[in-house]
Short mmCIF file of C-alpha atoms in Angstrom, two decimals:
data_model
loop_
_atom_site.label_atom_id
_atom_site.label_comp_id
_atom_site.label_asym_id
_atom_site.label_seq_id
_atom_site.Cartn_x
_atom_site.Cartn_y
_atom_site.Cartn_z
CA THR A 1 9.72 25.19 34.63
CA TYR A 2 13.21 25.05 33.11
CA SER A 3 15.52 28.04 33.16
CA VAL A 4 17.80 26.67 30.40
CA ALA A 5 17.06 25.17 27.01
CA GLY A 6 17.54 21.45 26.57
CA ARG A 7 15.91 18.03 26.43
CA PHE A 8 14.67 16.69 29.77
CA VAL A 9 13.11 13.32 30.60
CA VAL A 10 10.61 13.60 33.44
CA ALA A 11 9.73 10.40 35.30
CA VAL A 12 7.12 9.54 37.90
CA THR A 13 7.22 6.31 39.89
CA ILE A 14 4.17 4.79 41.52
CA ASP A 15 4.55 2.50 44.56
CA ASP A 16 1.50 0.58 45.80
CA GLY A 17 3.06 0.05 49.24
CA HIS A 18 3.29 -3.72 48.69
CA GLY A 19 6.57 -3.85 46.81
CA HIS A 20 5.16 -3.19 43.34
CA THR A 21 6.34 -0.13 41.41
CA SER A 22 5.74 1.25 37.95
CA MET A 23 7.28 4.18 36.09
CA ALA A 24 6.06 6.52 33.35
CA THR A 25 8.20 9.05 31.49
CA VAL A 26 7.72 12.03 29.21
CA THR A 27 10.31 13.96 27.20
CA ILE A 28 10.23 17.76 27.36
CA ASP A 29 12.15 19.91 24.88
CA ALA A 30 12.49 23.15 26.81
CA GLY A 31 13.21 26.20 24.68
CA ASN A 32 13.27 24.13 21.47
CA VAL A 33 10.59 24.01 18.76
CA PRO A 34 10.37 20.68 16.87
CA PRO A 35 11.09 20.85 13.11
CA THR A 36 8.38 21.03 10.45
CA PRO A 37 8.71 18.34 7.75
CA SER A 38 7.02 18.47 4.34
CA ILE A 39 6.58 15.83 1.60
CA ALA A 40 7.12 17.10 -1.95
CA SER A 41 7.01 13.77 -3.79
CA PRO A 42 4.80 11.88 -4.26
CA SER A 43 2.22 14.65 -4.53
CA ALA A 44 -1.04 14.58 -2.59
CA THR A 45 -2.97 13.57 -5.74
CA ALA A 46 -0.51 11.02 -7.16
CA LYS A 47 -1.58 7.39 -7.67
CA PHE A 48 0.59 4.35 -8.34
CA SER A 49 0.60 1.27 -10.55
CA VAL A 50 2.18 -2.06 -9.60
CA GLY A 51 5.97 -1.97 -9.99
CA GLN A 52 6.11 1.79 -10.52
CA THR A 53 9.18 3.60 -9.20
CA ILE A 54 8.12 6.11 -6.53
CA THR A 55 10.57 8.82 -5.48
CA LEU A 56 10.39 10.02 -1.89
CA THR A 57 11.43 13.66 -1.68
CA GLY A 58 10.91 16.02 1.22
CA SER A 59 12.38 18.76 3.37
CA ALA A 60 12.13 20.18 6.86
CA SER A 61 12.76 23.51 8.52
CA ASP A 62 13.50 24.23 12.15
CA ALA A 63 13.16 27.44 14.14
CA GLU A 64 16.57 26.97 15.74
CA ASP A 65 18.53 24.99 13.12
CA GLY A 66 17.08 26.36 9.90
CA SER A 67 17.03 23.76 7.09
CA ILE A 68 17.27 20.17 8.32
CA PRO A 69 19.90 18.10 6.41
CA ALA A 70 18.93 14.87 4.61
CA THR A 71 20.86 12.84 7.20
CA ARG A 72 18.19 13.80 9.76
CA LEU A 73 15.24 12.92 7.52
CA THR A 74 13.78 9.42 7.97
CA TRP A 75 11.29 7.75 5.61
CA GLU A 76 8.96 4.83 6.31
CA VAL A 77 6.32 3.27 4.03
CA LEU A 78 3.49 0.97 5.14
CA LEU A 79 1.14 -1.07 2.96
CA HIS A 80 -2.34 -0.88 4.51
CA HIS A 81 -4.92 -3.64 4.05
CA ASP A 82 -8.15 -3.28 6.00
CA ALA A 83 -7.17 -3.01 9.69
CA HIS A 84 -3.57 -4.28 9.39
CA THR A 85 -0.35 -3.08 7.76
CA HIS A 86 2.78 -4.54 6.20
CA PRO A 87 6.15 -2.76 6.27
CA TRP A 88 7.10 -1.83 2.70
CA LEU A 89 10.06 0.42 3.53
CA GLN A 90 11.69 0.14 6.93
CA PRO A 91 12.75 3.47 8.52
CA THR A 92 15.50 4.76 6.23
CA SER A 93 17.47 8.00 6.47
CA GLY A 94 18.11 10.26 3.50
CA ASN A 95 16.22 12.03 0.75
CA ASN A 96 15.19 11.33 -2.84
CA LEU A 97 14.84 7.64 -1.99
CA THR A 98 13.09 5.31 -4.45
CA ILE A 99 10.78 2.35 -3.86
CA GLN A 100 8.87 0.01 -6.16
CA ALA A 101 5.11 0.13 -5.73
CA PRO A 102 3.66 -3.16 -4.43
CA ALA A 103 0.96 -5.44 -5.75
CA PRO A 104 -2.13 -6.08 -3.61
CA GLU A 105 -2.15 -9.13 -1.36
CA ASP A 106 -4.82 -10.67 -3.60
CA LEU A 107 -7.84 -9.69 -5.68
CA ALA A 108 -9.98 -9.33 -2.55
CA ALA A 109 -7.55 -6.70 -1.19
CA THR A 110 -7.60 -4.33 -4.15
CA THR A 111 -10.31 -1.98 -2.86
CA ALA A 112 -9.07 -1.78 0.74
CA SER A 113 -5.32 -1.31 0.32
CA TYR A 114 -3.07 1.74 -0.06
CA LEU A 115 0.37 3.08 0.87
CA GLU A 116 1.07 5.30 3.87
CA ILE A 117 4.25 7.38 3.50
CA ARG A 118 5.83 8.85 6.63
CA LEU A 119 8.57 11.48 6.83
CA THR A 120 10.18 12.21 10.21
CA ALA A 121 12.53 15.14 10.75
CA THR A 122 14.85 15.35 13.77
CA ASP A 123 16.62 18.56 14.81
CA SER A 124 20.05 18.90 16.39
CA GLN A 125 18.53 18.72 19.89
CA GLY A 126 16.69 15.46 19.17
CA ALA A 127 13.19 16.94 18.82
CA ARG A 128 11.24 15.33 16.00
CA SER A 129 8.02 15.64 14.04
CA THR A 130 6.34 13.30 11.55
CA VAL A 131 4.13 14.07 8.56
CA ARG A 132 2.07 11.40 6.75
CA ARG A 133 0.65 11.06 3.25
CA ASP A 134 -1.58 8.33 1.82
CA MET A 135 -1.01 7.17 -1.77
CA ARG A 136 -3.76 5.21 -3.53
CA PRO A 137 -3.45 2.70 -6.39
CA ARG A 138 -4.86 3.23 -9.88
CA LEU A 139 -8.00 1.07 -9.88
CA VAL A 140 -9.06 -0.63 -13.12
CA ASN A 141 -12.15 -2.75 -13.78
CA ILE A 142 -11.51 -6.13 -15.41
CA THR A 143 -14.58 -7.99 -16.71
CA LEU A 144 -14.42 -11.74 -17.32
CA ASP A 145 -17.11 -13.14 -19.59
CA SER A 146 -17.80 -16.29 -21.55
CA ILE A 147 -19.66 -17.44 -24.63
CA PRO A 148 -22.10 -18.85 -23.72
CA SER A 149 -22.57 -16.68 -20.62
CA GLY A 150 -22.91 -18.22 -17.18
CA LEU A 151 -19.95 -20.62 -17.34
CA THR A 152 -17.15 -20.60 -14.77
CA LEU A 153 -13.67 -19.15 -15.13
CA SER A 154 -10.76 -18.77 -12.72
CA ALA A 155 -8.88 -15.59 -11.75
CA ASN A 156 -5.77 -16.03 -9.56
CA GLY A 157 -7.20 -19.30 -8.30
CA THR A 158 -10.67 -17.94 -7.49
CA THR A 159 -13.58 -19.49 -9.36
CA ILE A 160 -16.13 -17.03 -10.74
CA THR A 161 -19.35 -17.27 -12.73
CA THR A 162 -19.54 -15.09 -15.82
CA PRO A 163 -20.06 -12.28 -16.42
CA ARG A 164 -18.09 -10.87 -13.48
CA THR A 165 -16.32 -7.51 -13.06
CA LEU A 166 -13.28 -7.45 -10.78
CA THR A 167 -11.44 -4.43 -9.40
CA SER A 168 -7.72 -4.65 -10.13
CA TRP A 169 -4.66 -2.39 -9.91
CA GLU A 170 -2.95 -1.14 -13.04
CA ARG A 171 -0.14 -3.57 -14.02
CA TYR A 172 -1.31 -6.21 -11.53
CA ALA A 173 -0.77 -9.72 -12.96
CA ILE A 174 -3.86 -11.96 -12.98
CA ALA A 175 -3.77 -15.62 -14.02
CA ILE A 176 -7.01 -16.41 -15.86
CA SER A 177 -8.18 -19.88 -16.79
CA ALA A 178 -11.03 -21.33 -18.86
CA PRO A 179 -11.39 -24.98 -17.82
CA THR A 180 -13.44 -27.69 -19.52
CA GLN A 181 -16.74 -27.96 -17.65
CA ARG A 182 -20.35 -29.10 -17.72
CA ASP A 183 -23.39 -26.87 -17.40
CA GLY A 184 -26.45 -27.45 -15.26
CA ALA A 185 -27.92 -29.75 -17.91
CA GLY A 186 -24.81 -31.91 -17.93
CA ARG A 187 -23.58 -30.74 -21.34
CA PRO A 188 -19.77 -30.53 -21.71
CA TRP A 189 -18.21 -27.23 -22.77
CA LEU A 190 -14.68 -27.24 -24.19
CA PHE A 191 -12.42 -24.19 -24.40
CA SER A 192 -12.16 -22.67 -27.87
CA SER A 193 -10.42 -19.27 -27.51
CA TRP A 194 -9.82 -16.15 -25.42
CA SER A 195 -10.60 -12.72 -26.86
CA ASP A 196 -6.96 -11.70 -26.29
CA GLY A 197 -5.65 -14.79 -28.10
CA GLY A 198 -4.18 -16.37 -24.96
CA ALA A 199 -3.91 -20.04 -24.01
CA PRO A 200 -6.66 -21.66 -21.88
CA THR A 201 -4.61 -20.64 -18.83
CA HIS A 202 -2.47 -17.54 -19.14
CA THR A 203 -1.53 -14.36 -17.29
CA ILE A 204 -2.81 -10.91 -18.14
CA VAL A 205 -1.25 -7.67 -16.92
CA THR A 206 -3.98 -5.21 -15.94
CA PRO A 207 -4.04 -2.38 -18.51
CA ALA A 208 -4.62 1.30 -17.77
CA THR A 209 -8.28 1.24 -18.84
CA ALA A 210 -11.25 -1.04 -18.21
CA THR A 211 -11.06 -4.19 -20.36
CA THR A 212 -13.18 -7.27 -20.96
CA TYR A 213 -11.68 -10.71 -21.51
CA THR A 214 -14.07 -13.25 -23.03
CA ALA A 215 -13.57 -17.01 -23.21
CA THR A 216 -15.43 -18.79 -26.02
CA PHE A 217 -16.48 -22.40 -25.49
CA ALA A 218 -17.84 -25.02 -27.88
#
C-alpha cells in the first residue's frame, strides 16, 4: 500500500540456496489511472487496396492529465500472415501519420493476411495503454481461363490449369503468362491473344471488381 502517488517498481528475488538467483519485477502506478487511447482513422470498417495512403489519426484522454498531446502518442503497424507478422511501421510518435498499404507476400497469402494497427498513449507519469484495430484488404476474384479450356497458364510464377479463380487484393500486380505447350494428346498449342490485349507475358493490376482474363491458343 502506497501513501503517495507515483510509479513504483516492485521486485522479488528468488535464491535456490546454491548460488543461483532470479528476479521478477512489476510496475505499479499508485494513484494514477492509465490514459484511454482511441483510433479515429482508419475506421473499424475501412478496407485497403495495395499502395493506398492510410492516415493514422487518434487521441487519448487521461484522468489526471486531460487530453494527451501527440508527442505522447505512438503508432505501430504489423502485417499479419498466418501465424507470423512483419513490421510495416516501426513504433513512431505523433498523430495524423500516413503509411502506404502493402501488397501480400504472394498469391497464397492473400486470404490470410491483414494489417494490425496499434496506438499507445503514455501519460505524464509514464503509465500507458494500447488499443488495437485490424484492417483487412479489399479481396477481388481473378479468374484465369483459356480457349481451349484445360491448358496451363502462369500467375506470378505459379503454374495453374484453367479455368482457375484466384483471390487477389485490389491493385495487386500479377504477372500472367500463356506459354506454348502441348496437351495430353501431344498436340502443340501456340499463344494467339489475351482477352485484355496484352502480350503473352504481361502484368495486370487487380481491378476493383471480379474479372476474367482468357488466353486464346491456336
